Amino acid sequence: MKKLSQTHLKISPMGLGCMGMSEFYGQTNDQNSLQILEQAFHAGINFFDTADTYGHGHNEQLLGQFIAHYRTEREAMVIATKFGIVRAENHYKRRIDNTPDYIRSACEASLKRLGIEQIDLYYCHRRQPEIPIEDVTATLADLVQEGKIKSFGFSEISAQSLEKACAIAPVTAVQSEYSLWSREPEQSLLNTCQQLNVEFVAYSPLGRAFLTADLNPETMPENDFRKNLPRLQGEAFQSNQLLLKKFSDLCQSWQHSNAQIALAWLLRKHAHVTPIFGTRHSKYLQDNLTANQINLTTEQILQLDQLFAPDQIQGERYPDAGWTGIETA
Ligand SMILES: NC(=O)c1ccc[n+]([C@@H]2O[C@H](COP(=O)([O-])OP(=O)(O)OC[C@H]3O[C@@H](n4cnc5c(N)ncnc54)[C@H](OP(=O)(O)O)[C@@H]3O)[C@@H](O)[C@H]2O)c1
């Protein structure tokens, strides 16, 4: 277990992301999702990630059902949720709200849906540039003082903004996309997190399934958001597939699945990185859990670094509407 700085919270080496259990990745089934949550918890995962926007509250309610079932073990769980993305139901387009009144009302609504008295880790999901980061941090620090949240963090924030936030109050975690094929945090954010003792939570560590080689855009249902990812379109997809083939061959020669190697790369590269993978399948959960036992050598890590050098990846990681509120600097 890993202790989160500024708190008494201890998290498992990897967390479970719940987003796909409500939205974005096609068909969902609540009964099945509850079983996966249970299996993950019994297997030692205690760090669960959700957001108010996933399924417009459905994801928090689902997690709330799970928490209610394990009420006596609530203290052993670390529940992370997020605020700030405002969307019309069934629409991807969003606006961002970081105003104090909005943060307070979103926090109350999340507490209610999750059925808990305190959120363990509360992230600002996206930044509204007109609201200074110092003001958002001050509002979150007030919520800690009031006992509504135990700790807070920021998602997709820049290194510069993180420094400003840390000057106001202790920040516990940063959550951004980070995987073999999304390496932006290596430019400065990872170092800044390390220097400021902030945990880095890596979302979409399996490249939303692309890295597992099990993703086929042609057979995805219409409601699968990944259909719109620039990296999975036309020539970009063809080019990225060639890279994926090389990766799959390498993983096979090392006698591990693609998912195991993608996760082991994150776990071995930086001590302050916690990957949160998503799954709705028991067999994938078991596969992913063993990643923490794989000791990649320095040479293997370097080989993977080079194979997925950022200039080898074709296409952006988000469609246009998805960049709203993401700080890239
Ligand atoms: N802060 C943010 O802006 C942000 C953005 C995106 C996500 N997130 C968080 O990060 C979490 C993880 O992101 P993600 O769901 O995109 O992560 P991911 O782990 O990169 O991708 C999940 C996909 O990979 C598949 N998969 C998982 N393990 C597999 C395996 N061993 N073999 C083959 N396929 C496998 C899953 O399939 P099945 O589901 O079919 O099992 C699912 O389609 C989310 O749930 C959410 O909590 C945060």
PDB file of N, CA and C in Angstrom, residues 4-53:
ATOM      1  N   LEU A   4      -0.814   8.345   0.668  1.00  0.00           N
ATOM      2  CA  LEU A   4      -0.970   9.582  -0.099  1.00  0.00           C
ATOM      3  C   LEU A   4      -0.493  10.742   0.760  1.00  0.00           C
ATOM      4  N   SER A   5       0.332  11.593   0.186  1.00  0.00           N
ATOM      5  CA  SER A   5       0.906  12.678   0.973  1.00  0.00           C
ATOM      6  C   SER A   5      -0.186  13.607   1.500  1.00  0.00           C
ATOM      7  N   GLN A   6       0.092  14.248   2.591  1.00  0.00           N
ATOM      8  CA  GLN A   6      -0.817  15.209   3.257  1.00  0.00           C
ATOM      9  C   GLN A   6      -2.036  14.526   3.883  1.00  0.00           C
ATOM     10  N   THR A   7      -2.088  13.191   3.865  1.00  0.00           N
ATOM     11  CA  THR A   7      -3.274  12.500   4.391  1.00  0.00           C
ATOM     12  C   THR A   7      -2.845  11.242   5.147  1.00  0.00           C
ATOM     13  N   HIS A   8      -3.828  10.573   5.740  1.00  0.00           N
ATOM     14  CA  HIS A   8      -3.568   9.260   6.340  1.00  0.00           C
ATOM     15  C   HIS A   8      -4.040   8.157   5.393  1.00  0.00           C
ATOM     16  N   LEU A   9      -4.411   8.535   4.163  1.00  0.00           N
ATOM     17  CA  LEU A   9      -4.978   7.562   3.228  1.00  0.00           C
ATOM     18  C   LEU A   9      -3.909   6.642   2.655  1.00  0.00           C
ATOM     19  N   LYS A  10      -4.244   5.352   2.557  1.00  0.00           N
ATOM     20  CA  LYS A  10      -3.328   4.389   1.934  1.00  0.00           C
ATOM     21  C   LYS A  10      -4.023   3.752   0.747  1.00  0.00           C
ATOM     22  N   ILE A  11      -3.360   3.781  -0.401  1.00  0.00           N
ATOM     23  CA  ILE A  11      -3.989   3.234  -1.619  1.00  0.00           C
ATOM     24  C   ILE A  11      -3.207   2.033  -2.152  1.00  0.00           C
ATOM     25  N   SER A  12      -3.924   1.182  -2.866  1.00  0.00           N
ATOM     26  CA  SER A  12      -3.292   0.022  -3.513  1.00  0.00           C
ATOM     27  C   SER A  12      -2.390   0.525  -4.653  1.00  0.00           C
ATOM     28  N   PRO A  13      -1.420  -0.279  -5.094  1.00  0.00           N
ATOM     29  CA  PRO A  13      -0.502   0.179  -6.150  1.00  0.00           C
ATOM     30  C   PRO A  13      -1.199   0.578  -7.447  1.00  0.00           C
ATOM     31  N   MET A  14      -2.388  -0.013  -7.706  1.00  0.00           N
ATOM     32  CA  MET A  14      -3.190   0.383  -8.859  1.00  0.00           C
ATOM     33  C   MET A  14      -4.621   0.610  -8.386  1.00  0.00           C
ATOM     34  N   GLY A  15      -5.313   1.520  -9.074  1.00  0.00           N
ATOM     35  CA  GLY A  15      -6.713   1.778  -8.741  1.00  0.00           C
ATOM     36  C   GLY A  15      -7.617   1.284  -9.855  1.00  0.00           C
ATOM     37  N   LEU A  16      -8.917   1.234  -9.556  1.00  0.00           N
ATOM     38  CA  LEU A  16      -9.893   0.844 -10.577  1.00  0.00           C
ATOM     39  C   LEU A  16     -10.689   2.066 -11.013  1.00  0.00           C
ATOM     40  N   GLY A  17     -10.650   2.364 -12.300  1.00  0.00           N
ATOM     41  CA  GLY A  17     -11.432   3.461 -12.867  1.00  0.00           C
ATOM     42  C   GLY A  17     -12.805   2.934 -13.231  1.00  0.00           C
ATOM     43  N   CYS A  18     -13.850   3.656 -12.825  1.00  0.00           N
ATOM     44  CA  CYS A  18     -15.217   3.134 -12.994  1.00  0.00           C
ATOM     45  C   CYS A  18     -15.953   3.737 -14.182  1.00  0.00           C
ATOM     46  N   MET A  19     -15.364   4.697 -14.879  1.00  0.00           N
ATOM     47  CA  MET A  19     -16.052   5.442 -15.939  1.00  0.00           C
ATOM     48  C   MET A  19     -16.780   4.550 -16.950  1.00  0.00           C
ATOM     49  N   GLY A  20     -16.061   3.555 -17.475  1.00  0.00           N
ATOM     50  CA  GLY A  20     -16.627   2.691 -18.524  1.00  0.00           C
ATOM     51  C   GLY A  20     -17.815   1.873 -18.050  1.00  0.00           C
ATOM     52  N   MET A  21     -18.056   1.840 -16.736  1.00  0.00           N
ATOM     53  CA  MET A  21     -19.205   1.107 -16.200  1.00  0.00           C
ATOM     54  C   MET A  21     -20.496   1.900 -16.378  1.00  0.00           C
ATOM     55  N   SER A  22     -20.368   3.169 -16.804  1.00  0.00           N
ATOM     56  CA  SER A  22     -21.569   3.992 -16.999  1.00  0.00           C
ATOM     57  C   SER A  22     -21.673   4.605 -18.379  1.00  0.00           C
ATOM     58  N   GLU A  23     -20.559   4.899 -19.019  1.00  0.00           N
ATOM     59  CA  GLU A  23     -20.614   5.702 -20.243  1.00  0.00           C
ATOM     60  C   GLU A  23     -19.317   5.577 -21.035  1.00  0.00           C
ATOM     61  N   PHE A  24     -19.328   5.995 -22.232  1.00  0.00           N
ATOM     62  CA  PHE A  24     -18.176   6.203 -23.126  1.00  0.00           C
ATOM     63  C   PHE A  24     -17.650   4.964 -23.847  1.00  0.00           C
ATOM     64  N   TYR A  25     -17.725   3.770 -23.226  1.00  0.00           N
ATOM     65  CA  TYR A  25     -17.134   2.594 -23.853  1.00  0.00           C
ATOM     66  C   TYR A  25     -18.182   1.544 -24.238  1.00  0.00           C
ATOM     67  N   GLY A  26     -19.356   2.011 -24.687  1.00  0.00           N
ATOM     68  CA  GLY A  26     -20.385   1.072 -25.154  1.00  0.00           C
ATOM     69  C   GLY A  26     -21.243   0.504 -24.040  1.00  0.00           C
ATOM     70  N   GLN A  27     -21.817  -0.665 -24.329  1.00  0.00           N
ATOM     71  CA  GLN A  27     -22.781  -1.350 -23.463  1.00  0.00           C
ATOM     72  C   GLN A  27     -22.319  -1.462 -22.000  1.00  0.00           C
ATOM     73  N   THR A  28     -23.244  -1.217 -21.060  1.00  0.00           N
ATOM     74  CA  THR A  28     -22.900  -1.409 -19.643  1.00  0.00           C
ATOM     75  C   THR A  28     -23.961  -2.281 -18.967  1.00  0.00           C
ATOM     76  N   ASN A  29     -23.598  -2.848 -17.832  1.00  0.00           N
ATOM     77  CA  ASN A  29     -24.515  -3.712 -17.092  1.00  0.00           C
ATOM     78  C   ASN A  29     -24.192  -3.565 -15.603  1.00  0.00           C
ATOM     79  N   ASP A  30     -25.117  -2.959 -14.869  1.00  0.00           N
ATOM     80  CA  ASP A  30     -24.843  -2.626 -13.462  1.00  0.00           C
ATOM     81  C   ASP A  30     -24.511  -3.846 -12.604  1.00  0.00           C
ATOM     82  N   GLN A  31     -25.243  -4.945 -12.825  1.00  0.00           N
ATOM     83  CA  GLN A  31     -24.990  -6.137 -12.004  1.00  0.00           C
ATOM     84  C   GLN A  31     -23.572  -6.631 -12.210  1.00  0.00           C
ATOM     85  N   ASN A  32     -23.187  -6.662 -13.485  1.00  0.00           N
ATOM     86  CA  ASN A  32     -21.829  -7.096 -13.818  1.00  0.00           C
ATOM     87  C   ASN A  32     -20.802  -6.127 -13.217  1.00  0.00           C
ATOM     88  N   SER A  33     -21.072  -4.841 -13.317  1.00  0.00           N
ATOM     89  CA  SER A  33     -20.128  -3.843 -12.794  1.00  0.00           C
ATOM     90  C   SER A  33     -19.955  -3.999 -11.285  1.00  0.00           C
ATOM     91  N   LEU A  34     -21.069  -4.247 -10.584  1.00  0.00           N
ATOM     92  CA  LEU A  34     -20.971  -4.415  -9.127  1.00  0.00           C
ATOM     93  C   LEU A  34     -20.126  -5.640  -8.777  1.00  0.00           C
ATOM     94  N   GLN A  35     -20.251  -6.670  -9.606  1.00  0.00           N
ATOM     95  CA  GLN A  35     -19.421  -7.871  -9.365  1.00  0.00           C
ATOM     96  C   GLN A  35     -17.940  -7.577  -9.565  1.00  0.00           C
ATOM     97  N   ILE A  36     -17.634  -6.775 -10.587  1.00  0.00           N
ATOM     98  CA  ILE A  36     -16.226  -6.431 -10.845  1.00  0.00           C
ATOM     99  C   ILE A  36     -15.662  -5.594  -9.687  1.00  0.00           C
ATOM    100  N   LEU A  37     -16.475  -4.648  -9.199  1.00  0.00           N
ATOM    101  CA  LEU A  37     -16.031  -3.821  -8.069  1.00  0.00           C
ATOM    102  C   LEU A  37     -15.722  -4.709  -6.864  1.00  0.00           C
ATOM    103  N   GLU A  38     -16.592  -5.671  -6.638  1.00  0.00           N
ATOM    104  CA  GLU A  38     -16.425  -6.587  -5.509  1.00  0.00           C
ATOM    105  C   GLU A  38     -15.149  -7.436  -5.681  1.00  0.00           C
ATOM    106  N   GLN A  39     -14.987  -7.962  -6.891  1.00  0.00           N
ATOM    107  CA  GLN A  39     -13.791  -8.800  -7.146  1.00  0.00           C
ATOM    108  C   GLN A  39     -12.514  -7.986  -6.965  1.00  0.00           C
ATOM    109  N   ALA A  40     -12.546  -6.748  -7.451  1.00  0.00           N
ATOM    110  CA  ALA A  40     -11.353  -5.895  -7.341  1.00  0.00           C
ATOM    111  C   ALA A  40     -11.042  -5.638  -5.865  1.00  0.00           C
ATOM    112  N   PHE A  41     -12.071  -5.337  -5.092  1.00  0.00           N
ATOM    113  CA  PHE A  41     -11.880  -5.043  -3.663  1.00  0.00           C
ATOM    114  C   PHE A  41     -11.325  -6.270  -2.939  1.00  0.00           C
ATOM    115  N   HIS A  42     -11.879  -7.434  -3.234  1.00  0.00           N
ATOM    116  CA  HIS A  42     -11.390  -8.661  -2.590  1.00  0.00           C
ATOM    117  C   HIS A  42      -9.961  -8.984  -3.013  1.00  0.00           C
ATOM    118  N   ALA A  43      -9.597  -8.521  -4.210  1.00  0.00           N
ATOM    119  CA  ALA A  43      -8.231  -8.802  -4.698  1.00  0.00           C
ATOM    120  C   ALA A  43      -7.228  -7.763  -4.198  1.00  0.00           C
ATOM    121  N   GLY A  44      -7.689  -6.808  -3.402  1.00  0.00           N
ATOM    122  CA  GLY A  44      -6.743  -5.868  -2.786  1.00  0.00           C
ATOM    123  C   GLY A  44      -6.788  -4.447  -3.333  1.00  0.00           C
ATOM    124  N   ILE A  45      -7.616  -4.195  -4.352  1.00  0.00           N
ATOM    125  CA  ILE A  45      -7.727  -2.816  -4.849  1.00  0.00           C
ATOM    126  C   ILE A  45      -8.664  -2.038  -3.918  1.00  0.00           C
ATOM    127  N   ASN A  46      -8.190  -0.900  -3.414  1.00  0.00           N
ATOM    128  CA  ASN A  46      -9.051  -0.108  -2.518  1.00  0.00           C
ATOM    129  C   ASN A  46      -9.252   1.318  -3.018  1.00  0.00           C
ATOM    130  N   PHE A  47      -8.677   1.621  -4.201  1.00  0.00           N
ATOM    131  CA  PHE A  47      -8.701   2.985  -4.732  1.00  0.00           C
ATOM    132  C   PHE A  47      -9.643   3.007  -5.936  1.00  0.00           C
ATOM    133  N   PHE A  48     -10.787   3.692  -5.785  1.00  0.00           N
ATOM    134  CA  PHE A  48     -11.822   3.686  -6.819  1.00  0.00           C
ATOM    135  C   PHE A  48     -12.025   5.099  -7.359  1.00  0.00           C
ATOM    136  N   ASP A  49     -12.041   5.191  -8.679  1.00  0.00           N
ATOM    137  CA  ASP A  49     -12.114   6.501  -9.317  1.00  0.00           C
ATOM    138  C   ASP A  49     -13.423   6.690 -10.080  1.00  0.00           C
ATOM    139  N   THR A  50     -14.089   7.819  -9.816  1.00  0.00           N
ATOM    140  CA  THR A  50     -15.312   8.152 -10.541  1.00  0.00           C
ATOM    141  C   THR A  50     -15.348   9.653 -10.776  1.00  0.00           C
ATOM    142  N   ALA A  51     -16.468  10.173 -11.287  1.00  0.00           N
ATOM    143  CA  ALA A  51     -16.672  11.614 -11.477  1.00  0.00           C
ATOM    144  C   ALA A  51     -18.161  11.850 -11.592  1.00  0.00           C
ATOM    145  N   ASP A  52     -18.579  13.076 -11.231  1.00  0.00           N
ATOM    146  CA  ASP A  52     -20.023  13.361 -11.308  1.00  0.00           C
ATOM    147  C   ASP A  52     -20.537  13.296 -12.742  1.00  0.00           C
ATOM    148  N   THR A  53     -19.671  13.591 -13.696  1.00  0.00           N
ATOM    149  CA  THR A  53     -20.116  13.643 -15.094  1.00  0.00           C
ATOM    150  C   THR A  53     -20.261  12.260 -15.760  1.00  0.00           C
TER     151      THR A  53
END
